[in-house]
Coordinates of C-alpha atoms (C1' of nucleotides) in Angstrom, one line a residue:
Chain A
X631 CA 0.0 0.0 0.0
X632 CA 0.9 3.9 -1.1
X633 CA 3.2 4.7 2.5
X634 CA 1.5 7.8 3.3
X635 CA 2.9 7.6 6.7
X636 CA 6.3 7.9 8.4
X637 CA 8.1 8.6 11.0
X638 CA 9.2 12.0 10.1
X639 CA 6.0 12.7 9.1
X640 CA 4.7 12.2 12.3
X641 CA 6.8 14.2 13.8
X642 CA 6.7 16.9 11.9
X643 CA 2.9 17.0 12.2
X644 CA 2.8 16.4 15.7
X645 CA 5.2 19.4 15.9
X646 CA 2.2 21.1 14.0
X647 CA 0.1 20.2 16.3
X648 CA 1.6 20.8 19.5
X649 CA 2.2 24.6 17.9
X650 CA -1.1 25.2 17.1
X651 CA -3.3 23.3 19.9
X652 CA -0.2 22.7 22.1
X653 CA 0.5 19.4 24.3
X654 CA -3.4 19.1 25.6
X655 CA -4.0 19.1 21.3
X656 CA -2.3 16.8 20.9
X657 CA -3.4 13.0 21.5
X658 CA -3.2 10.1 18.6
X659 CA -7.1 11.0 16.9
X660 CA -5.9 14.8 16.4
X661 CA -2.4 13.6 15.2
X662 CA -4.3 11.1 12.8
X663 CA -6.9 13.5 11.8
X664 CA -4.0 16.0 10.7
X665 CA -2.4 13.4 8.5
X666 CA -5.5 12.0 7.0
X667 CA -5.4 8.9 8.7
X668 CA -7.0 7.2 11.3
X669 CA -5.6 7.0 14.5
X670 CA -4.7 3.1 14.3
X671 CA -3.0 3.7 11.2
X672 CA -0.4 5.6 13.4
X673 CA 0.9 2.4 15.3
X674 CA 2.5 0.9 12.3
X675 CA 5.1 3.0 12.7
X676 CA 5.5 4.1 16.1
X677 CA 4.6 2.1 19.1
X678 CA 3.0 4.5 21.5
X679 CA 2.5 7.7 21.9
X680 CA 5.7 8.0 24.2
X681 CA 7.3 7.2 21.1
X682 CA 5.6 10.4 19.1
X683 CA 6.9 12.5 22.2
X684 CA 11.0 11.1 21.7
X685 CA 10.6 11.7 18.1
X686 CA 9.8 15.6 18.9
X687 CA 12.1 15.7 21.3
X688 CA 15.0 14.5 19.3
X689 CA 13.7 16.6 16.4
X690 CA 14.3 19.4 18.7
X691 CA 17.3 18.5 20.1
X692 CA 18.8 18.9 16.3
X693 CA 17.6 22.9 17.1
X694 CA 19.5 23.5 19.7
X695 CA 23.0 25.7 19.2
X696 CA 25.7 24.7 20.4
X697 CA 27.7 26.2 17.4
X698 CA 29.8 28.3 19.8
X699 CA 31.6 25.4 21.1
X700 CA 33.4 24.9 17.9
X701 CA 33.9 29.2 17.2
X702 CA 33.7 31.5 20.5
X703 CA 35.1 31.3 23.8
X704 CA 33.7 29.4 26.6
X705 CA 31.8 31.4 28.7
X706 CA 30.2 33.1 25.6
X707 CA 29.6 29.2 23.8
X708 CA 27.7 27.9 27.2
X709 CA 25.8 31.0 27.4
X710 CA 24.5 30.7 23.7
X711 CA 23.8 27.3 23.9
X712 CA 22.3 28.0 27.4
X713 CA 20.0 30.8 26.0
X714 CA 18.9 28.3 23.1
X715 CA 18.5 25.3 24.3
X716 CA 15.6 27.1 27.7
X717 CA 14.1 29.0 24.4
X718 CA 13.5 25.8 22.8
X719 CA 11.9 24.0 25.7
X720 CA 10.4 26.7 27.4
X721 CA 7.5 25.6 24.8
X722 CA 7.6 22.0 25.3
X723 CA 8.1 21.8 29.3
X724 CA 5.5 18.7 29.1
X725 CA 9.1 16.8 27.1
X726 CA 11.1 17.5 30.0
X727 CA 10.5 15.3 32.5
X728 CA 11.2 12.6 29.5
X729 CA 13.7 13.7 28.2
X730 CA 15.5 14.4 32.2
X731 CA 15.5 10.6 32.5
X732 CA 15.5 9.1 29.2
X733 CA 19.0 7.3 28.3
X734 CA 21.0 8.7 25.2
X735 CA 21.1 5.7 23.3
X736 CA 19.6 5.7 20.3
X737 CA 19.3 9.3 20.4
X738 CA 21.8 10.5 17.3
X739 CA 20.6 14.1 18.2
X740 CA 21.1 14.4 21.8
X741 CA 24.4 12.8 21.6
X742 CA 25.4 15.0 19.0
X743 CA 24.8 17.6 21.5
X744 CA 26.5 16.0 24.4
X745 CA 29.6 15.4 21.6
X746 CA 29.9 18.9 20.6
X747 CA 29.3 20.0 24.3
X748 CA 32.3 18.2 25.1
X749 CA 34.8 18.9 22.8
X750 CA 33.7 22.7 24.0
X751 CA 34.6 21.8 27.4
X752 CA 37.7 20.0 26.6
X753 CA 39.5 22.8 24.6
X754 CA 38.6 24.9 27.5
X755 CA 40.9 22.8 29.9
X756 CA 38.0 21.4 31.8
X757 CA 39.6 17.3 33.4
X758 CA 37.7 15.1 31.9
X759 CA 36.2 14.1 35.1
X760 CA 34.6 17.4 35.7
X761 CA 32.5 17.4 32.3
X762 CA 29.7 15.6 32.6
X763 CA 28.6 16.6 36.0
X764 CA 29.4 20.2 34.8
X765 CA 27.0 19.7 32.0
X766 CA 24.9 17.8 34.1
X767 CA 24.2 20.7 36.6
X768 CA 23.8 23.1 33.3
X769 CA 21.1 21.4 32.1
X770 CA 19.5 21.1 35.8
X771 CA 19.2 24.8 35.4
X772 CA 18.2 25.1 31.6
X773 CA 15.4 22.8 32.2
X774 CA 14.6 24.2 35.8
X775 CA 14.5 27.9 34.2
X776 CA 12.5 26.0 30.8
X777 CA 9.5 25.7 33.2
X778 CA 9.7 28.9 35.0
X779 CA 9.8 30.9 32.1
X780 CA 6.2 29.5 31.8
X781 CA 5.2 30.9 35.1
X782 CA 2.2 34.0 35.5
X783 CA 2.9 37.1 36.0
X784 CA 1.4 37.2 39.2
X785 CA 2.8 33.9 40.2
X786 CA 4.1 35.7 43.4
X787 CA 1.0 37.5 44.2
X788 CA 0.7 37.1 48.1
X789 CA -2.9 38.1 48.2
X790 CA -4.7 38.2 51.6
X791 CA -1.7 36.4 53.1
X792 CA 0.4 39.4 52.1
X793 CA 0.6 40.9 55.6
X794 CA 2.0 37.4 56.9
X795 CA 4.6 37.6 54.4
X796 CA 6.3 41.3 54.8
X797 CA 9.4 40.8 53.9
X798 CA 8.6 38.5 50.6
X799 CA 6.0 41.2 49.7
X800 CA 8.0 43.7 50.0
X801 CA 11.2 42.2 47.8
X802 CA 8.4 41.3 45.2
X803 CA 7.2 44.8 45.3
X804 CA 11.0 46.1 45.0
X805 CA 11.4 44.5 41.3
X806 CA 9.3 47.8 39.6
X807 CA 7.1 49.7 39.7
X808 CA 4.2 47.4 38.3
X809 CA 3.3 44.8 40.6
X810 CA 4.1 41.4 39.4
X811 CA 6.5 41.4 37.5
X812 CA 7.6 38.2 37.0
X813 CA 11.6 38.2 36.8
X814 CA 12.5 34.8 34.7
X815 CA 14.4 36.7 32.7
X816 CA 16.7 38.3 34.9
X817 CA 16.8 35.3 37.4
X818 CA 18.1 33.1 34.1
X819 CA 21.0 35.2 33.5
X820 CA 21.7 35.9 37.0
X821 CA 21.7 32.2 38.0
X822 CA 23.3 31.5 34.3
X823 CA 26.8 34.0 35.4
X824 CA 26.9 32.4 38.5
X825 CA 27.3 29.0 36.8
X826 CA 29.5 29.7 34.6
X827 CA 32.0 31.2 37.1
X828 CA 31.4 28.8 38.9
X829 CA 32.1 25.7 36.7
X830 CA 34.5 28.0 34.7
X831 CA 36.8 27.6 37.9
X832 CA 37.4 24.5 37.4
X833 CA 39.7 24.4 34.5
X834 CA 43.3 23.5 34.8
Chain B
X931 CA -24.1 12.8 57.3
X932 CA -21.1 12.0 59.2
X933 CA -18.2 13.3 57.2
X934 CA -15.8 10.3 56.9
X935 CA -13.9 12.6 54.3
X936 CA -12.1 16.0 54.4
X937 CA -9.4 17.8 53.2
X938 CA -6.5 16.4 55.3
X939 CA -7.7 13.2 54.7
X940 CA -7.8 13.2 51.3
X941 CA -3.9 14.4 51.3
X942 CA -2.8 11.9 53.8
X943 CA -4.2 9.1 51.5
X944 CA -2.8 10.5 48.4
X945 CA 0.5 11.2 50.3
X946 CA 0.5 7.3 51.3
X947 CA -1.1 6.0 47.8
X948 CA 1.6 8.0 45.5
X949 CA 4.7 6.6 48.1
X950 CA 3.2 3.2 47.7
X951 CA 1.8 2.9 43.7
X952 CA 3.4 6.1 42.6
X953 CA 1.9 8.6 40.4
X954 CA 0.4 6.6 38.1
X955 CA -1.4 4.7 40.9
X956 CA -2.8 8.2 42.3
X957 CA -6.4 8.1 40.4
X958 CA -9.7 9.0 41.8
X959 CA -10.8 5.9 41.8
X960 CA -7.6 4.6 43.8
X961 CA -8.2 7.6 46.1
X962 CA -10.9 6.6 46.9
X963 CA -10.8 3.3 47.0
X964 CA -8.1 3.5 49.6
X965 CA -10.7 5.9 51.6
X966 CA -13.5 3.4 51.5
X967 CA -15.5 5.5 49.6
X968 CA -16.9 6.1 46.3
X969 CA -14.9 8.3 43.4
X970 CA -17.6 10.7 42.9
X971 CA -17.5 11.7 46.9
X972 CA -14.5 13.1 46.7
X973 CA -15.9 16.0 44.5
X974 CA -17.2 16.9 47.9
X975 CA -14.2 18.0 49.1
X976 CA -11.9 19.1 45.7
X977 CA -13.3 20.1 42.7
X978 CA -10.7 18.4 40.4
X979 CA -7.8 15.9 40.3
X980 CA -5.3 18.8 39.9
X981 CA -6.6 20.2 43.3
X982 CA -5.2 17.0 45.2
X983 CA -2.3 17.8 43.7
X984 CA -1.9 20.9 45.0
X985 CA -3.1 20.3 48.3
X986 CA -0.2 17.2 48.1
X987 CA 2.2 20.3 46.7
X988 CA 1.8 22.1 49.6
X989 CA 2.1 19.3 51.8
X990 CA 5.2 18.7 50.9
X991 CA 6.4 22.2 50.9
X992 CA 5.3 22.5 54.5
X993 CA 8.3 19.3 55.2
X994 CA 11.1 21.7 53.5
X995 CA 13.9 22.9 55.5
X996 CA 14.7 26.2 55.9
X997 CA 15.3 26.5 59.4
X998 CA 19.0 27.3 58.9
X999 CA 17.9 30.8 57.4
X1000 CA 17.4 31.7 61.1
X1001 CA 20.1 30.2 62.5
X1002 CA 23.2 29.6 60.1
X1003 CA 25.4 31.7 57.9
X1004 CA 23.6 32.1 54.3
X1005 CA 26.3 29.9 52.4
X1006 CA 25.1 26.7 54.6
X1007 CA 21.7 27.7 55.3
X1008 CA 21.2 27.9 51.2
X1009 CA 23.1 24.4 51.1
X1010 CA 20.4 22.9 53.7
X1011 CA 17.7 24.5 52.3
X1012 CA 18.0 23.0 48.3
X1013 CA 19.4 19.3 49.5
X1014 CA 16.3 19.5 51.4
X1015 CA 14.2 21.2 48.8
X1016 CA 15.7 18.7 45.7
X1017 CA 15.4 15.6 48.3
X1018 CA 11.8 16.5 49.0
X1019 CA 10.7 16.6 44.9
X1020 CA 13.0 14.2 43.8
X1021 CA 10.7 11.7 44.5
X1022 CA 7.4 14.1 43.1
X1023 CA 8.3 15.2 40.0
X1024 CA 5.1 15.2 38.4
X1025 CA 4.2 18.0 40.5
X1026 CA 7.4 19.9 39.2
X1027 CA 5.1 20.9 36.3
X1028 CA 2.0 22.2 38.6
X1029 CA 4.0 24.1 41.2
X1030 CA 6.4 25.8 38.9
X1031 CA 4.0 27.5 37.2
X1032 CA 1.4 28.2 40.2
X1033 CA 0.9 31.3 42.1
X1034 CA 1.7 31.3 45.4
X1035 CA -1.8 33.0 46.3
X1036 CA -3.5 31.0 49.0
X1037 CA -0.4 28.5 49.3
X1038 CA 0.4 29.3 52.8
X1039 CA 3.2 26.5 53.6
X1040 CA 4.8 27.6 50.5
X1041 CA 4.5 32.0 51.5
X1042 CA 5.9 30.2 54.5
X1043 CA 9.3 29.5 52.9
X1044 CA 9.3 32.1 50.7
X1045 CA 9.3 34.4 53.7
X1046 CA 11.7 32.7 55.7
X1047 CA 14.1 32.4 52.8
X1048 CA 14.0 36.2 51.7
X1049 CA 14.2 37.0 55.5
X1050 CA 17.4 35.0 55.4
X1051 CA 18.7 36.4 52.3
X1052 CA 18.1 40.4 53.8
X1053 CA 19.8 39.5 56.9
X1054 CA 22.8 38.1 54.6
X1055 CA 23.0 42.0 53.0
X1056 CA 21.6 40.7 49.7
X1057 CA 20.1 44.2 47.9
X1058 CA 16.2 44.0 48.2
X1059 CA 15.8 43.4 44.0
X1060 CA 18.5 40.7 43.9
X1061 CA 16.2 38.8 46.0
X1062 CA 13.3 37.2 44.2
X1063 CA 16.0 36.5 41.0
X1064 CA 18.4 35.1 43.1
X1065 CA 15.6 33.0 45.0
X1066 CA 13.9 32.3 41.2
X1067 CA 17.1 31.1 40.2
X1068 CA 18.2 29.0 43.3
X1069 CA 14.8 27.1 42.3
X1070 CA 14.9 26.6 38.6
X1071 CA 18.5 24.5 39.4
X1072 CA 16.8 22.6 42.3
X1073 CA 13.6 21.5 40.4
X1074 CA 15.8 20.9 37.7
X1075 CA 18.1 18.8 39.8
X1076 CA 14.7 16.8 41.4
X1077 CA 14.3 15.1 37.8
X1078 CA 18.5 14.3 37.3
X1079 CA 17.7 12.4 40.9
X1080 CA 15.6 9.8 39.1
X1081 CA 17.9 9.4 35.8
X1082 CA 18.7 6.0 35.3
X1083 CA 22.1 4.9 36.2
X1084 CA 22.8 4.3 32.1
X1085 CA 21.0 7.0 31.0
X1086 CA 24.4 8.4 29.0
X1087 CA 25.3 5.0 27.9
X1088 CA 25.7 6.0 23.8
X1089 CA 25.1 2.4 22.9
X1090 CA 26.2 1.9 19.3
X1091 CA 26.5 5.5 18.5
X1092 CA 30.0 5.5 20.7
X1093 CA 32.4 5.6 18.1
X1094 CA 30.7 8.6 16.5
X1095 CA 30.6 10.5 20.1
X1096 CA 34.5 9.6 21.5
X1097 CA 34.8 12.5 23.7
X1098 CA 31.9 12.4 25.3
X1099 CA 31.7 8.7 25.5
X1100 CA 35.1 8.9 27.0
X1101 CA 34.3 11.5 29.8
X1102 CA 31.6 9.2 31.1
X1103 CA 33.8 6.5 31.0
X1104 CA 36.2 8.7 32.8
X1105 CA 33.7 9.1 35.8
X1106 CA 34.3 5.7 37.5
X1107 CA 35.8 2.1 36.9
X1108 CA 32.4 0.7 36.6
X1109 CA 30.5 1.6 33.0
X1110 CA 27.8 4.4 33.6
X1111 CA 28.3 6.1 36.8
X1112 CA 25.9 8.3 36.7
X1113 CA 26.7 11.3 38.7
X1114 CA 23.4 12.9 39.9
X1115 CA 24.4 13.9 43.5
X1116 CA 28.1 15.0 42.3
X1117 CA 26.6 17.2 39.7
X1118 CA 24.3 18.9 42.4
X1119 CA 27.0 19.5 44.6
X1120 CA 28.7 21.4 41.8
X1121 CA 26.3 23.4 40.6
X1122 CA 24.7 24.3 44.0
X1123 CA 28.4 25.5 44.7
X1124 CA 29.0 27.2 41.6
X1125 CA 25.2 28.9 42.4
X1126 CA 26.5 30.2 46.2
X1127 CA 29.6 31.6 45.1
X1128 CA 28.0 33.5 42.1
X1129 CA 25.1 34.3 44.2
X1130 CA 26.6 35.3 47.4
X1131 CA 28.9 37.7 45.4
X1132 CA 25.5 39.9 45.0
X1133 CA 25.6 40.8 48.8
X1134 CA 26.8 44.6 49.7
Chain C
dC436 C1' 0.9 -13.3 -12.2
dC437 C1' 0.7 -14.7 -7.8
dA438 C1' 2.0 -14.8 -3.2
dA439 C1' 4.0 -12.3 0.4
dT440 C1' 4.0 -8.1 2.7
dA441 C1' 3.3 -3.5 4.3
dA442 C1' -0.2 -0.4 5.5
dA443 C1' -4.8 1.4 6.5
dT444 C1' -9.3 0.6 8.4
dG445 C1' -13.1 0.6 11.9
dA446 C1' -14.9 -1.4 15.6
dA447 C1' -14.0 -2.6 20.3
dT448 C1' -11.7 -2.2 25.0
dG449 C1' -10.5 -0.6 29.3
dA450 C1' -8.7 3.4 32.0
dC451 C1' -9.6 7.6 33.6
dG452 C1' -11.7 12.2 35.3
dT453 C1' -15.9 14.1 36.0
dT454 C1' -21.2 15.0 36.3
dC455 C1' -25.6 14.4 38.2
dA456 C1' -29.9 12.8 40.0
dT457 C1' -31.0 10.5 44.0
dT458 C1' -30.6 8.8 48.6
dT459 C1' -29.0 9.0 53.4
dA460 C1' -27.7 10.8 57.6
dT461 C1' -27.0 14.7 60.7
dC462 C1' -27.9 19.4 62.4
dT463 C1' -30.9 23.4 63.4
dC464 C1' -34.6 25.5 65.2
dA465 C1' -39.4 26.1 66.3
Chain D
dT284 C1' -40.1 16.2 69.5
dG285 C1' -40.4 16.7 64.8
dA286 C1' -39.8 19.0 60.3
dG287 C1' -37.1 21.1 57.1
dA288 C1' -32.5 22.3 55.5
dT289 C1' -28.1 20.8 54.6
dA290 C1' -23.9 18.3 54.0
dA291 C1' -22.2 14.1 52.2
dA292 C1' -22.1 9.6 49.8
dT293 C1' -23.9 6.7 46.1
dG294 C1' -24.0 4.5 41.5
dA295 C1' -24.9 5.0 36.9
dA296 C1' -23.6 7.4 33.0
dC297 C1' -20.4 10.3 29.8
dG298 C1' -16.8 11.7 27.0
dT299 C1' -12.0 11.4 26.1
dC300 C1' -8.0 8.9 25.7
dA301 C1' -4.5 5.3 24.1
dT302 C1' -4.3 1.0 22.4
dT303 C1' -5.5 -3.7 20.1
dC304 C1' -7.1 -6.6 16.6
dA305 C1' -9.3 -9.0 12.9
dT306 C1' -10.0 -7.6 8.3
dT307 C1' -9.3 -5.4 3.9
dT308 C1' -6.5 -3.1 0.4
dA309 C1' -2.7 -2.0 -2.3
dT310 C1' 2.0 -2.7 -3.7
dT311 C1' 6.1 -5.4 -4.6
dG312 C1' 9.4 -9.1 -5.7
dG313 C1' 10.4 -13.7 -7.5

DNA sequence: CCAATAAATGAATGACGTTCATTTATCTCA
DNA sequence: TGAGATAAATGAACGTCATTCATTTATTGG
C-alpha cells in the first residue's frame, strides 16, 4: 500500500500540532486527523504515543545551538547554547520530564549535542572528570529555568496572606514599579553567570 | 451525614497512595478506594484531580527545611535549604510541572518559605531586588536537579553511536571504573556551589 | 501473475476524570 | 419532639484517551 505515513512525518505533524493546539491538542485521533489517517493507522510505525513525544524531542534537540563550542570562547559558547537550548523547551516543558530521564542511546541528536558539548569543554581545559557533572548541573538549570519561564505574572501574588509575608512582599514589590512582575528573565541570566564562574573555575 | 472525608484526609491518602503505587497509581478511583469511599465523593471536598495535587504540593512544601535561614550563615543555610528542597521533589516530579507554574496566592506552607528564605537572604546583606532572581534562580537549578535524581544509572550510555561520540563517551567513562556512573548527586554539589559563590557575590 | 508483505481501516476495549440525579444521615430551630 | 435544611455519599452514565485486533486493500518481488 501507497506509504502515506512515516516517521518523520509524524513528527513533523505532531510538531504542527503541539504549535497550534499545544500538548493538551495533541493526543493520537488529532495527530491522525491531521495526516488524514485514522488514529490506528499511526501504530504501524511508532509504538506509542511515548514514542511520538522522543521523536519531537530528538527533532528538537537537532535545534539547539551549540555552534559556539566549535567558534567563541567558553563562557560566551555555554551562554548561547544555554539561552537556546531554555528557548527551545520553554515551549515544550511537558518533554522535560522525559527527556530528564531518558538514556541517550539511540538518540543521534542528543548525543550529538552532548559530543559537541564536550569537545567545548575540553579545549577549554576542563579534566575530563569534571564534564559531565558540569554539563549535568547546566542542564538542571536550563530545564529548571524551561518551566519557569512558563510561570504567571502574578505567580508571586501574596494576596490576603500578604501581611503574613512582609518581607517576601515587599522584595516582590521592590522589582518595579508594576506589581508582578515576574523576573525569569533576569533570574536566568543571574543564575546563568553564576554558573558559569562557577564551573568555569574548574579548568586546569 | 457524618463526614468520613475531608481535606486532610484526602492528602494523607494521596501522600500514602503516590509513596506506595506512585503517580500513576494516584487516580480518583484509587483515592478513593483507599478511603473506603466512592470516586464521585471526593468531588465533595476538591473540585478536580489537579486540586489533590496541590493540596499534596503544599504538603510537601510545609516538610522543606529552611530553618537554617534563622540560624546559620547564608552559604550553609542555602546548602540545607536545596538538598532538602531537591530531596523532597525528587521523589514528586510530576508536581514539578503544577508548582512551577502556580501562584503562590493562598499557598500558605509555601509563603511560609518564601518568607523565611527572603528573610534569610536580607539578613545576609543581599540588595532588596537581587532577592526574588536570586531566589527564582536557586529554584529553577533545584527543580531541575529533582528530575537528574531519578535518571537512570545508564541514561548516558551511547550504545552503538560510541564511536561517533569519543569525547563524550570517553568522559563518562572517565567518571568511574564501573560503565555508567551516573553522577546525579556530584553534579548537584557542583552546581549548587557554583550557584552560592556567584550568588553570594550579590551581597553589599 | 501470484503470493507475500506492508499499510490502513473501523470497531472494540479498558482506563480515567468528571457530572448528576438520588438517597441518606446529621444538624438546626421552632 | 419533629420537620425542614443541609452536607455528604452513592451508583450510573459520559466523554475522552491510548491502544488492540481482525480484516481489507494496495504494492512489490520472484
Amino acid at each position: 500500500m501507497a506509504a502515506v505515513l512515516d516517521q518523520d512525518g509524524i513528527t513533523a505533524a505532531a510538531l504542527e500540532l503541539i504549535s497550534k493546539k499545544g500538548y493538551d491538542g495533541l493526543t493520537m485521533a488529532a495527530l491522525a486527523r491531521s495526516l488524514g489517517v485514522a488514529p490506528s493507522a499511526l501504530y504501524n510505525h511508532v509504538s506509542s504515543k511515548d514514542e511520538v513525544l522522543k521523536l519531537v524531542e530528538e527533532d528538537l534537540m537537532s535545534k539547539v545551538d551549540f555552534g559556539g563550542f566549535t567558534t567563541l570562547p567558553w563562557e560566551k559558547a555555554v551562554r548561547q547554547w544555554a539561552y537556546s537550548y531554555r528557548g527551545i523547551f520553554a515551549r515544550h516543558t511537558p518533554l522535560i520530564s522525559v527527556i530528564a530521564v531518558l538514556p541517550v542511546t539511540d538518540a543521534p541528536q542528543t548525543l550529538a549535542m552532548y559530543e559537541a558539548v564536550t569537545e567545548g569543554f575540553l579545549r577549554a581545559g576542563f579534566p575530563e572528570q569534571q564534564i559531565i557533572p558540569s554539563i549535568v548541573a547546566l542542564e538542571a538549570y536550563i530545564f529548571g529555568a524551561a518551566f519557569d519561564a512558563n510561570a504567571p505574572a502574578d505567580i508571586f501574588d501574596s494576596g490576603k496572606l500578604a501581611d503574613s509575608t512582609p518581607h517576601f512582599t515587599s522584595a516582590v514589590r521592590s522589582l518595579g514599579p508594576e506589581k508582578n512582575n515576574y523576573p525569569s528573565d533576569l533570574a536566568f541570566s543571574l543564575g546563568l553567570d553564576a554558573l558559569i564562574a562557577g564551573l568555569g573555575a574548574l579548568r586546569k
